[in-house]
Short mmCIF file of C-alpha atoms in Angstrom, two decimals:
data_model
loop_
_atom_site.label_atom_id
_atom_site.label_comp_id
_atom_site.label_asym_id
_atom_site.label_seq_id
_atom_site.Cartn_x
_atom_site.Cartn_y
_atom_site.Cartn_z
CA MET A 1 0.00 0.00 0.00
CA ALA A 2 2.98 2.35 0.33
CA ILE A 3 3.67 4.90 -2.37
CA ASN A 4 7.04 3.39 -3.25
CA ARG A 5 5.23 0.78 -5.34
CA THR A 6 5.03 1.10 -9.12
CA ALA A 7 2.75 3.64 -10.76
CA GLU A 8 0.54 0.80 -12.06
CA ASP A 9 -0.31 -0.12 -8.46
CA ARG A 10 -1.52 3.36 -7.55
CA LYS A 11 -5.19 2.70 -7.99
CA LYS A 12 -7.08 4.96 -5.58
CA ALA A 13 -6.41 7.99 -3.39
CA LEU A 14 -8.76 9.43 -0.78
CA ILE A 15 -8.66 13.10 0.26
CA ILE A 16 -10.25 14.18 3.53
CA GLY A 17 -11.68 17.64 2.91
CA GLY A 18 -12.81 19.47 -0.22
CA GLY A 19 -11.55 22.96 0.60
CA ILE A 20 -8.79 24.81 -1.25
CA ALA A 21 -6.02 22.43 -0.15
CA GLY A 22 -8.07 19.33 -0.93
CA LEU A 23 -8.96 20.56 -4.40
CA LEU A 24 -5.34 21.38 -5.22
CA VAL A 25 -4.17 17.97 -4.01
CA ALA A 26 -6.88 16.27 -6.06
CA ARG A 27 -5.58 17.99 -9.18
CA VAL A 28 -2.04 16.76 -8.45
CA LEU A 29 -3.05 13.20 -7.58
CA SER A 30 -5.28 12.91 -10.65
CA GLU A 31 -2.12 12.53 -12.72
CA GLN A 32 -0.81 9.65 -10.59
CA TYR A 33 -3.86 7.64 -9.50
CA ASN A 34 -6.60 5.86 -11.41
CA GLU A 35 -9.24 7.21 -9.04
CA VAL A 36 -9.23 10.15 -6.63
CA GLN A 37 -12.13 10.60 -4.22
CA ILE A 38 -12.70 13.71 -2.12
CA ILE A 39 -14.66 13.19 1.09
CA GLU A 40 -16.38 16.45 2.06
CA ARG A 41 -18.48 16.95 5.20
CA ASP A 42 -20.57 19.75 3.69
CA ALA A 43 -23.36 19.31 1.15
CA CYS A 44 -22.66 19.78 -2.54
CA PRO A 45 -22.79 23.55 -3.22
CA GLU A 46 -25.08 24.78 -5.97
CA GLN A 47 -23.38 28.16 -6.36
CA PRO A 48 -20.45 30.13 -4.91
CA GLY A 49 -21.09 30.83 -1.26
CA ILE A 50 -20.10 30.37 2.36
CA ARG A 51 -19.92 26.72 3.43
CA ALA A 52 -20.74 25.62 6.97
CA GLY A 53 -17.36 23.90 7.10
CA ALA A 54 -15.55 27.12 6.18
CA PRO A 55 -17.27 29.92 8.13
CA GLN A 56 -14.21 32.11 7.56
CA SER A 57 -15.23 32.28 3.90
CA PHE A 58 -17.29 35.39 4.71
CA HIS A 59 -14.10 37.22 5.49
CA LEU A 60 -11.58 38.70 3.14
CA HIS A 61 -9.08 36.22 1.69
CA GLN A 62 -6.17 36.87 -0.60
CA ILE A 63 -3.96 34.52 -2.53
CA LEU A 64 -0.48 35.98 -2.96
CA PRO A 65 1.11 36.40 -6.42
CA ARG A 66 3.19 33.24 -5.92
CA GLY A 67 -0.01 31.27 -5.34
CA GLU A 68 -1.66 32.63 -8.47
CA VAL A 69 1.33 31.55 -10.55
CA ILE A 70 0.90 28.00 -9.22
CA LEU A 71 -2.87 28.03 -9.83
CA ASP A 72 -2.34 28.99 -13.46
CA SER A 73 0.18 26.17 -13.74
CA LEU A 74 -2.10 23.52 -12.21
CA PHE A 75 -5.21 24.83 -13.94
CA PRO A 76 -4.24 26.41 -17.29
CA GLY A 77 -6.61 29.25 -18.11
CA PHE A 78 -7.58 29.69 -14.44
CA THR A 79 -7.32 33.49 -14.51
CA ALA A 80 -9.45 33.81 -17.64
CA GLU A 81 -12.04 31.47 -16.15
CA ILE A 82 -12.39 33.27 -12.84
CA LEU A 83 -12.69 36.56 -14.72
CA ALA A 84 -15.46 34.99 -16.80
CA HIS A 85 -17.23 34.12 -13.52
CA GLY A 86 -17.26 37.79 -12.55
CA ALA A 87 -13.98 38.47 -10.73
CA PHE A 88 -13.15 42.18 -10.52
CA PRO A 89 -10.92 42.92 -13.53
CA ILE A 90 -7.54 44.55 -12.95
CA GLN A 91 -7.21 47.16 -15.68
CA LYS A 92 -4.64 49.76 -16.64
CA ASN A 93 -6.05 52.39 -14.26
CA THR A 94 -6.82 50.05 -11.34
CA LEU A 95 -5.26 51.22 -8.07
CA ILE A 96 -3.48 48.58 -5.98
CA GLN A 97 -1.99 50.40 -3.02
CA MET A 98 0.02 49.30 0.00
CA ILE A 99 0.24 51.76 2.90
CA ASN A 100 2.68 51.46 5.79
CA PRO A 101 3.99 53.99 8.33
CA TYR A 102 6.55 55.23 5.75
CA GLY A 103 4.34 55.91 2.76
CA ALA A 104 1.72 54.73 0.29
CA ILE A 105 3.07 52.62 -2.58
CA PRO A 106 0.87 52.39 -5.68
CA PHE A 107 1.85 49.09 -7.23
CA PRO A 108 1.26 49.01 -10.98
CA SER A 109 -1.55 46.76 -12.12
CA THR A 110 -0.87 43.93 -14.53
CA GLY A 111 -3.88 44.96 -16.57
CA GLY A 112 -3.79 46.63 -19.95
CA GLU A 113 -5.79 46.53 -23.12
CA GLU A 114 -6.10 42.79 -22.49
CA ILE A 115 -7.22 42.04 -18.93
CA LYS A 116 -5.00 39.32 -17.46
CA ALA A 117 -5.71 39.52 -13.74
CA GLY A 118 -8.55 39.95 -11.30
CA THR A 119 -9.50 39.95 -7.63
CA TYR A 120 -12.14 37.71 -6.11
CA SER A 121 -13.54 36.20 -2.93
CA ARG A 122 -12.54 32.89 -1.42
CA ALA A 123 -16.04 31.57 -2.23
CA LEU A 124 -15.59 32.25 -5.95
CA LEU A 125 -12.05 30.86 -5.94
CA GLU A 126 -13.21 27.63 -4.33
CA TRP A 127 -16.17 27.38 -6.73
CA VAL A 128 -14.01 27.75 -9.84
CA LEU A 129 -11.42 25.27 -8.55
CA ARG A 130 -14.17 22.77 -7.67
CA GLN A 131 -15.66 23.06 -11.16
CA ARG A 132 -12.27 22.37 -12.69
CA VAL A 133 -11.63 19.39 -10.41
CA GLU A 134 -15.13 17.99 -11.06
CA ASP A 135 -14.29 18.03 -14.76
CA LEU A 136 -11.36 15.64 -14.19
CA PRO A 137 -12.59 12.21 -15.35
CA ASN A 138 -10.95 10.23 -12.53
CA VAL A 139 -11.96 12.50 -9.62
CA ASN A 140 -15.25 12.25 -7.75
CA PHE A 141 -16.76 13.78 -4.60
CA LEU A 142 -18.51 12.16 -1.68
CA TYR A 143 -20.50 14.92 0.02
CA HIS A 144 -22.03 15.22 3.49
CA GLN A 145 -19.74 12.54 4.90
CA GLN A 146 -17.57 12.75 7.98
CA VAL A 147 -14.32 10.80 8.37
CA ILE A 148 -14.19 9.28 11.85
CA GLY A 149 -10.98 7.24 11.73
CA LEU A 150 -8.27 5.48 9.75
CA GLU A 151 -8.48 1.87 8.55
CA THR A 152 -5.08 0.23 9.03
CA SER A 153 -3.19 -3.04 8.83
CA ALA A 154 0.21 -4.13 10.19
CA ASN A 155 2.93 -6.15 8.51
CA ASP A 156 6.36 -6.80 10.08
CA GLY A 157 5.89 -3.89 12.45
CA GLN A 158 5.00 -1.42 9.69
CA LEU A 159 1.53 0.09 9.93
CA THR A 160 -0.20 0.91 6.66
CA VAL A 161 -3.23 3.13 6.24
CA ASN A 162 -5.60 1.24 3.93
CA GLY A 163 -8.48 3.71 3.98
CA VAL A 164 -10.89 5.55 6.27
CA TYR A 165 -14.09 5.03 8.21
CA ILE A 166 -16.88 7.42 7.31
CA ARG A 167 -20.46 8.08 8.28
CA GLU A 168 -23.07 10.48 7.04
CA ARG A 169 -22.82 13.80 8.81
CA GLY A 170 -25.30 13.97 11.68
CA GLN A 171 -25.72 10.17 11.82
CA LEU A 172 -24.08 8.43 14.79
CA GLN A 173 -24.70 4.72 14.28
CA GLN A 174 -23.67 3.19 10.98
CA ARG A 175 -20.18 3.58 9.56
CA THR A 176 -18.71 2.66 6.18
CA THR A 177 -15.17 1.67 5.25
CA LEU A 178 -13.54 3.18 2.17
CA LEU A 179 -10.31 1.53 1.00
CA ALA A 180 -7.48 3.26 -0.84
CA ASP A 181 -3.77 3.13 -1.61
CA LEU A 182 -3.24 6.65 -0.25
CA VAL A 183 -5.09 8.85 2.24
CA VAL A 184 -4.39 12.59 2.39
CA ASP A 185 -5.67 14.65 5.31
CA ALA A 186 -6.68 18.07 3.98
CA SER A 187 -9.40 18.62 6.58
CA GLY A 188 -8.07 21.97 7.80
CA ARG A 189 -7.93 23.28 11.34
CA SER A 190 -10.48 20.71 12.51
CA SER A 191 -8.11 17.83 11.64
CA LYS A 192 -8.24 14.86 14.02
CA LEU A 193 -5.03 13.33 12.67
CA ALA A 194 -2.91 13.92 15.79
CA GLN A 195 -5.51 12.11 17.92
CA TRP A 196 -5.88 9.28 15.40
CA LEU A 197 -2.13 8.72 15.33
CA SER A 198 -1.97 8.74 19.11
CA ASP A 199 -4.82 6.22 19.28
CA LEU A 200 -2.82 3.96 16.92
CA GLY A 201 0.12 3.96 19.35
CA TYR A 202 2.31 6.62 17.75
CA ASP A 203 4.24 9.18 19.79
CA VAL A 204 3.08 12.48 18.32
CA PRO A 205 5.48 15.41 18.89
CA GLU A 206 4.22 18.47 20.67
CA SER A 207 2.93 20.99 18.17
CA GLU A 208 4.46 24.44 17.73
CA ARG A 209 2.04 27.17 18.79
CA VAL A 210 1.75 30.93 18.55
CA THR A 211 -0.82 32.40 20.91
CA SER A 212 -1.71 35.42 18.79
CA ALA A 213 -5.33 36.19 19.81
CA ILE A 214 -6.17 37.22 16.24
CA GLY A 215 -9.41 38.98 15.43
CA TYR A 216 -10.89 40.42 12.30
CA SER A 217 -14.12 42.05 11.26
CA THR A 218 -15.44 42.21 7.70
CA ARG A 219 -18.13 44.26 6.02
CA TYR A 220 -19.30 44.42 2.40
CA TYR A 221 -20.05 47.56 0.39
CA ARG A 222 -21.27 48.20 -3.13
CA ILE A 223 -18.39 49.67 -5.12
CA HIS A 224 -18.90 53.42 -5.33
CA PRO A 225 -19.63 54.32 -8.98
CA GLU A 226 -17.12 57.19 -8.87
CA LYS A 227 -14.34 55.03 -7.36
CA ARG A 228 -14.41 51.98 -9.60
CA ASN A 229 -10.65 52.17 -10.07
CA LEU A 230 -10.03 51.15 -6.43
CA GLY A 231 -9.01 47.50 -6.60
CA VAL A 232 -6.98 46.84 -3.45
CA ILE A 233 -5.86 49.01 -0.54
CA VAL A 234 -3.76 47.44 2.22
CA ILE A 235 -3.02 49.43 5.38
CA GLU A 236 -0.54 47.98 7.86
CA GLY A 237 -0.33 48.51 11.59
CA ASP A 238 2.40 50.54 13.28
CA PRO A 239 4.49 48.82 15.98
CA ALA A 240 6.11 52.14 16.92
CA THR A 241 2.79 53.52 18.17
CA GLY A 242 1.32 50.19 19.28
CA ASN A 243 -1.47 50.37 16.69
CA SER A 244 -1.85 46.69 15.80
CA SER A 245 -4.90 47.21 13.59
CA GLY A 246 -4.55 46.88 9.85
CA GLY A 247 -7.14 47.19 7.13
CA VAL A 248 -7.79 45.88 3.65
CA LEU A 249 -10.22 46.96 0.96
CA LYS A 250 -10.53 44.51 -1.91
CA ALA A 251 -12.82 44.61 -4.92
CA VAL A 252 -14.42 41.22 -5.62
CA GLU A 253 -17.09 39.81 -7.89
CA ASP A 254 -20.63 41.26 -8.13
CA ASP A 255 -19.45 44.87 -7.90
CA ILE A 256 -18.55 44.53 -4.21
CA TRP A 257 -15.84 45.85 -1.93
CA SER A 258 -14.88 43.46 0.87
CA VAL A 259 -13.46 45.55 3.72
CA CYS A 260 -11.67 44.02 6.69
CA ILE A 261 -10.10 45.31 9.91
CA ALA A 262 -7.68 42.87 11.53
CA SER A 263 -5.62 42.92 14.69
CA VAL A 264 -3.30 40.73 16.74
CA GLY A 265 -2.77 40.44 20.48
CA GLY A 266 -6.38 40.43 21.67
CA ASN A 267 -7.27 43.89 20.36
CA TYR A 268 -10.37 42.61 18.60
CA PRO A 269 -11.91 44.88 15.94
CA PRO A 270 -15.49 46.13 16.42
CA THR A 271 -18.37 44.04 15.08
CA GLU A 272 -21.08 46.69 15.11
CA ALA A 273 -21.57 49.39 12.48
CA LYS A 274 -20.55 52.51 14.39
CA GLY A 275 -17.50 50.82 15.89
CA PHE A 276 -16.46 49.49 12.48
CA ASP A 277 -16.51 53.01 11.03
CA GLU A 278 -14.49 54.24 13.99
CA GLY A 279 -12.06 51.36 13.52
CA LEU A 280 -11.45 52.36 9.89
CA ALA A 281 -10.84 55.94 11.01
CA GLN A 282 -8.26 54.80 13.56
CA LEU A 283 -6.03 53.04 11.01
CA ILE A 284 -2.73 54.77 10.25
CA SER A 285 -4.21 56.06 6.96
CA PRO A 286 -7.75 57.31 6.20
CA ALA A 287 -7.61 55.81 2.68
CA ILE A 288 -10.15 53.02 3.25
CA ALA A 289 -12.45 55.15 5.40
CA GLU A 290 -12.51 57.79 2.66
CA ALA A 291 -13.05 55.16 -0.06
CA VAL A 292 -16.20 53.70 1.52
CA ARG A 293 -17.65 57.07 2.49
CA GLY A 294 -20.92 57.34 0.60
CA ALA A 295 -20.78 53.73 -0.63
CA GLU A 296 -23.87 51.55 -0.19
CA VAL A 297 -23.51 49.25 2.83
CA LEU A 298 -24.48 45.65 2.01
CA THR A 299 -23.89 43.85 5.32
CA GLU A 300 -23.33 44.43 8.97
CA PRO A 301 -19.78 43.79 10.23
CA ARG A 302 -19.08 40.20 11.13
CA GLY A 303 -16.22 39.11 13.40
CA TYR A 304 -13.99 36.05 13.55
CA ARG A 305 -11.39 35.10 16.14
CA ILE A 306 -8.45 32.71 16.13
CA PRO A 307 -6.81 32.20 19.53
CA GLU A 308 -3.66 30.52 18.24
CA CYS A 309 -1.80 29.31 15.15
CA VAL A 310 -0.46 25.75 15.10
CA ARG A 311 2.28 23.94 13.20
CA GLN A 312 2.45 20.16 13.52
CA HIS A 313 5.85 18.48 13.48
CA TYR A 314 4.96 15.03 12.20
CA GLU A 315 8.30 14.91 10.36
CA GLN A 316 9.99 14.43 13.75
CA MET A 317 8.20 11.13 14.41
CA GLU A 318 10.41 8.05 14.43
CA ARG A 319 7.62 6.02 12.86
CA TRP A 320 5.01 7.04 10.32
CA PRO A 321 2.32 4.88 8.70
CA ALA A 322 2.63 4.05 5.02
CA GLY A 323 -0.09 5.35 2.74
CA LEU A 324 -0.77 8.56 4.71
CA LEU A 325 -0.01 12.22 3.99
CA VAL A 326 -1.22 15.54 5.40
CA ILE A 327 -1.41 18.98 3.82
CA GLY A 328 -2.79 22.49 4.26
CA ASP A 329 -4.15 23.78 7.55
CA ALA A 330 -4.24 20.20 8.86
CA LEU A 331 -0.44 20.41 8.90
CA CYS A 332 0.07 24.09 9.68
CA HIS A 333 -2.34 26.99 9.94
CA PHE A 334 -1.07 30.53 9.78
CA ASP A 335 -2.11 33.94 10.98
CA PRO A 336 -4.59 34.84 8.19
CA VAL A 337 -3.74 38.53 8.53
CA TYR A 338 -0.76 38.03 6.21
CA GLY A 339 -2.69 36.16 3.52
CA GLN A 340 -0.29 33.20 3.39
CA GLY A 341 -2.59 30.21 3.94
CA MET A 342 -3.98 29.56 0.46
CA THR A 343 -0.64 30.35 -1.18
CA VAL A 344 1.19 27.91 1.10
CA ALA A 345 -1.43 25.26 0.24
CA ALA A 346 -0.61 25.86 -3.43
CA ILE A 347 3.12 25.59 -2.70
CA GLU A 348 2.50 22.33 -0.82
CA ALA A 349 0.52 20.93 -3.77
CA GLU A 350 3.33 21.91 -6.13
CA THR A 351 5.83 20.28 -3.75
CA LEU A 352 3.79 17.06 -3.68
CA ALA A 353 3.67 17.01 -7.48
CA MET A 354 7.46 17.25 -7.66
CA CYS A 355 7.88 14.52 -5.02
CA LEU A 356 5.54 12.19 -6.89
CA GLN A 357 7.36 12.82 -10.15
CA GLN A 358 10.73 12.11 -8.54
CA GLN A 359 9.35 8.95 -6.93
CA GLN A 360 8.07 7.76 -10.29
CA GLU A 361 11.48 8.31 -11.88
CA GLN A 362 13.56 6.99 -8.96
CA PRO A 363 11.45 4.97 -6.48
CA GLN A 364 12.70 5.03 -2.88
CA ALA A 365 11.45 3.61 0.42
CA ASP A 366 9.88 5.81 3.13
CA PHE A 367 8.35 8.10 0.54
CA GLU A 368 5.72 9.47 2.94
CA ARG A 369 8.32 10.48 5.53
CA ARG A 370 10.37 12.25 2.89
CA VAL A 371 7.27 14.10 1.66
CA LEU A 372 6.57 15.26 5.22
CA GLN A 373 10.10 16.66 5.42
CA ARG A 374 9.73 18.43 2.08
CA MET A 375 6.41 19.87 3.19
CA GLN A 376 8.03 21.30 6.30
CA GLU A 377 10.73 22.86 4.15
CA ALA A 378 7.99 24.45 2.03
CA ILE A 379 6.09 25.71 5.08
CA TYR A 380 8.99 27.01 7.14
CA PRO A 381 9.78 30.37 5.46
CA ALA A 382 6.15 31.53 5.62
CA TRP A 383 5.68 30.23 9.19
CA TRP A 384 8.90 31.84 10.42
CA ARG A 385 7.96 35.16 8.85
CA SER A 386 4.42 35.05 10.24
CA VAL A 387 5.54 34.19 13.76
CA LEU A 388 8.11 36.99 13.78
CA GLU A 389 5.48 39.51 12.69
CA ASP A 390 3.01 38.38 15.35
CA LEU A 391 5.69 38.65 18.05
CA ARG A 392 5.88 42.39 17.41
CA TRP A 393 2.70 42.82 19.42
CA THR A 394 2.16 42.74 23.19
CA GLY A 395 0.64 39.55 24.51
CA VAL A 396 1.76 37.24 21.69
CA THR A 397 3.78 34.18 22.75
CA HIS A 398 5.55 31.41 20.85
CA LYS A 399 6.20 27.87 22.04
CA GLY A 400 7.98 25.33 19.92
CA PRO A 401 10.79 22.78 19.68
CA VAL A 402 13.29 25.45 18.63
CA GLU A 403 13.43 28.94 20.12
CA LEU A 404 13.51 31.73 17.57
CA LYS A 405 16.81 33.59 17.56
CA GLY A 406 17.42 37.31 17.33
CA VAL A 407 13.77 38.36 17.45
CA LYS A 408 14.47 41.97 18.49
CA LEU A 409 17.23 42.36 15.91
CA LEU A 410 15.05 40.92 13.16
CA HIS A 411 12.20 43.24 14.06
CA LYS A 412 14.56 46.20 13.71
CA TYR A 413 15.98 44.81 10.48
CA PHE A 414 12.58 44.28 8.85
CA GLU A 415 11.36 47.69 9.98
CA PHE A 416 14.42 49.27 8.37
CA CYS A 417 13.89 47.23 5.19
CA MET A 418 10.27 48.36 4.94
CA LYS A 419 11.21 51.99 5.60
CA GLN A 420 14.05 52.16 3.07
CA SER A 421 12.27 50.06 0.43
CA THR A 422 9.16 52.24 0.65
CA ARG A 423 11.09 55.48 0.39
CA LYS A 424 13.33 54.27 -2.43
CA LEU A 425 10.42 52.90 -4.46
CA LEU A 426 8.53 56.18 -4.13
CA GLU A 427 11.65 58.09 -5.21
CA GLN A 428 12.09 55.81 -8.22
CA MET A 429 8.49 56.36 -9.28
CA GLN A 430 9.30 60.05 -9.51
CA THR A 431 12.49 59.55 -11.51
CA GLY A 432 11.40 56.61 -13.66
CA ASP A 433 14.32 54.48 -12.48
CA PHE A 434 13.96 50.97 -11.13
CA ASN A 435 16.21 48.88 -8.89
CA PRO A 436 14.74 45.44 -8.09
CA LEU A 437 16.62 45.46 -4.78
CA TYR A 438 13.91 47.69 -3.33
CA MET A 439 11.24 45.12 -4.21
CA SER A 440 13.07 42.34 -2.33
CA TYR A 441 11.32 42.93 0.99
CA PHE A 442 7.92 42.65 -0.66
CA MET A 443 8.93 39.67 -2.81
CA MET A 444 9.93 37.89 0.39
CA ASN A 445 6.53 38.61 1.95
CA TRP A 446 4.84 37.31 -1.22
CA LEU A 447 6.87 34.06 -0.84
CA PHE A 448 8.77 34.46 -4.09
CA ILE A 449 12.23 34.68 -2.52
CA SER A 450 13.92 33.37 0.60
CA PRO A 451 14.29 35.54 3.72
CA ARG A 452 18.04 34.97 3.34
CA ASP A 453 17.91 36.94 0.08
CA VAL A 454 16.81 39.94 2.15
CA ILE A 455 18.55 39.41 5.49
CA ASN A 456 22.24 39.66 4.65
CA ALA A 457 25.04 42.19 4.89
CA ARG A 458 25.05 42.96 1.15
CA THR A 459 21.36 43.93 1.14
CA LEU A 460 21.68 45.86 4.38
CA PHE A 461 24.54 48.01 3.10
CA ALA A 462 22.76 48.56 -0.20
CA LEU A 463 19.73 49.87 1.71
CA LEU A 464 22.03 52.17 3.71
CA GLU A 465 23.26 53.90 0.56
CA GLY A 466 22.43 57.59 0.60
CA GLU A 467 22.75 57.90 4.36
CA THR A 468 25.63 59.89 5.84
CA HIS A 469 28.44 58.05 7.59
CA GLU A 470 27.12 59.20 10.95
CA GLU A 471 23.58 58.07 10.12
CA LYS A 472 24.82 54.65 8.99
CA GLN A 473 26.77 54.15 12.20
CA ALA A 474 23.82 55.20 14.34
CA ILE A 475 21.45 52.81 12.50
CA LEU A 476 23.84 49.86 12.72
CA THR A 477 24.73 50.50 16.37
CA GLU A 478 21.09 50.59 17.39
CA MET A 479 20.12 47.59 15.22
CA PHE A 480 22.95 45.33 16.42
CA GLU A 481 22.95 46.37 20.06
CA GLY A 482 24.21 43.49 22.20
CA TYR A 483 25.94 41.65 19.31
CA GLU A 484 29.73 41.60 19.51
CA GLN A 485 30.44 39.73 16.25
CA ASN A 486 30.48 41.43 12.86
CA ILE A 487 27.25 42.06 10.97
CA GLU A 488 27.60 39.11 8.61
CA ALA A 489 28.27 36.67 11.45
CA ALA A 490 25.39 38.04 13.54
CA LEU A 491 22.87 37.64 10.71
CA GLU A 492 24.22 34.19 9.87
CA GLU A 493 23.62 33.12 13.45
CA ILE A 494 19.98 34.18 13.74
CA VAL A 495 18.55 33.42 10.27
CA PRO A 496 17.61 29.79 9.59
CA HIS A 497 19.04 27.95 6.59
CA PHE A 498 15.93 27.63 4.48
CA THR A 499 16.33 24.72 2.08
CA PHE A 500 13.12 25.23 0.11
CA GLU A 501 13.55 26.06 -3.58
CA PHE A 502 12.06 29.46 -4.38
CA ARG A 503 11.00 30.44 -7.87
CA GLN A 504 11.35 34.13 -8.56
CA PRO A 505 9.56 35.72 -11.52
CA PRO A 506 10.79 38.81 -13.41
CA VAL A 507 10.17 42.00 -11.44
CA SER A 508 9.33 45.44 -12.75
CA MET A 509 7.51 48.57 -11.67
#
């Protein structure tokens, strides 16, 4: 039953969960298995909308540029299709603006005479992906079914997962066994995998946790007819003043603005109309508050809270059952404020596709364990970045197998990167010049490049160009306070060695 068998023996794969991660995995596995079945606890949707199993779908979601590249690779024509379903078209005059304490950067749209990009809700994204997956001849869905356990067998001390036990959602008596050559847990934050493994006698490592006390509040507006060029506005918080609230305005399908206020550290945004308006006014920029002024309100604000973010470390287990994999939020769920979750799920699916291809060309034992390790390598840069950002705010704590190094220094470093990159980009927009160095900080946040491509002495000194000698010395002295070694050695000590392979696209402004 293990994956290291020949491709001819790979007859059936089961996926627990039909959300974004499950759909992406189904697309990948459809090329390797004769049959792929997705077990979904919700009913079959008849149109794009909020599923009971994904209540967060009401709230603003964003897939980062890296994720969209992968989607277009897995589903050729994806962008054109989601535009055809009504996604907000990014055109030549569409404003996509990022605002931080150091300025407002208007990123150029990728639109032109021919519209090649759009913005959309999570509900529409999931709908379009599901339609594409349903069109695959060897993929089918089993709706309104709940997975309640793993079916296993043992041979010479090696446990193999042969399938799952399911029952109709809401029914407590009868259960059915589904057999398969591979089971993938893509059930999200509600995953029961850790408990199932423990029940089977496995020693499950303690999970890594960030107690972030995240809250966000979302409200929908009809796009103001005189402001139809506003596509995306992102407003960040300001650690210097302790204002942890950020805001996002995003145009989506059906002529709607989705507007969200988010915060970390237990400072939960308001969920009633007057408080929501006040919350927008208290952001570091009035841009979103001014945009929605006079716009038709479509919904009341709705809140959502996440007490902590969790990363499982199954790759540390000495034993792992054959025929079992895990992906998406079931493996690691992030602070949604940074918009990494769906993009990381796409990266994981891409990673699985590469692992399967390599296994087909050069079969090796313990495939599942090696996939778990590769998945962790794919997750780590985004997780590390997210945890560091959350730790900027009072009340946030991190507990894991490895203590993060140089947190204060890294906070200073990233703040300096954001400040200099913002100022330099705004200067270049005035002069017409372009140096891709000043996009590096943002490319890292969009998961295109490794943090090590940004956190190094060469980049630091390049960002210091233009400062006087005295200013440089003052910045470096304050940043590296308490570090006796040289700058290169200090950064080498605190930045992990990320082994994941990044794929950087051409960059221009």
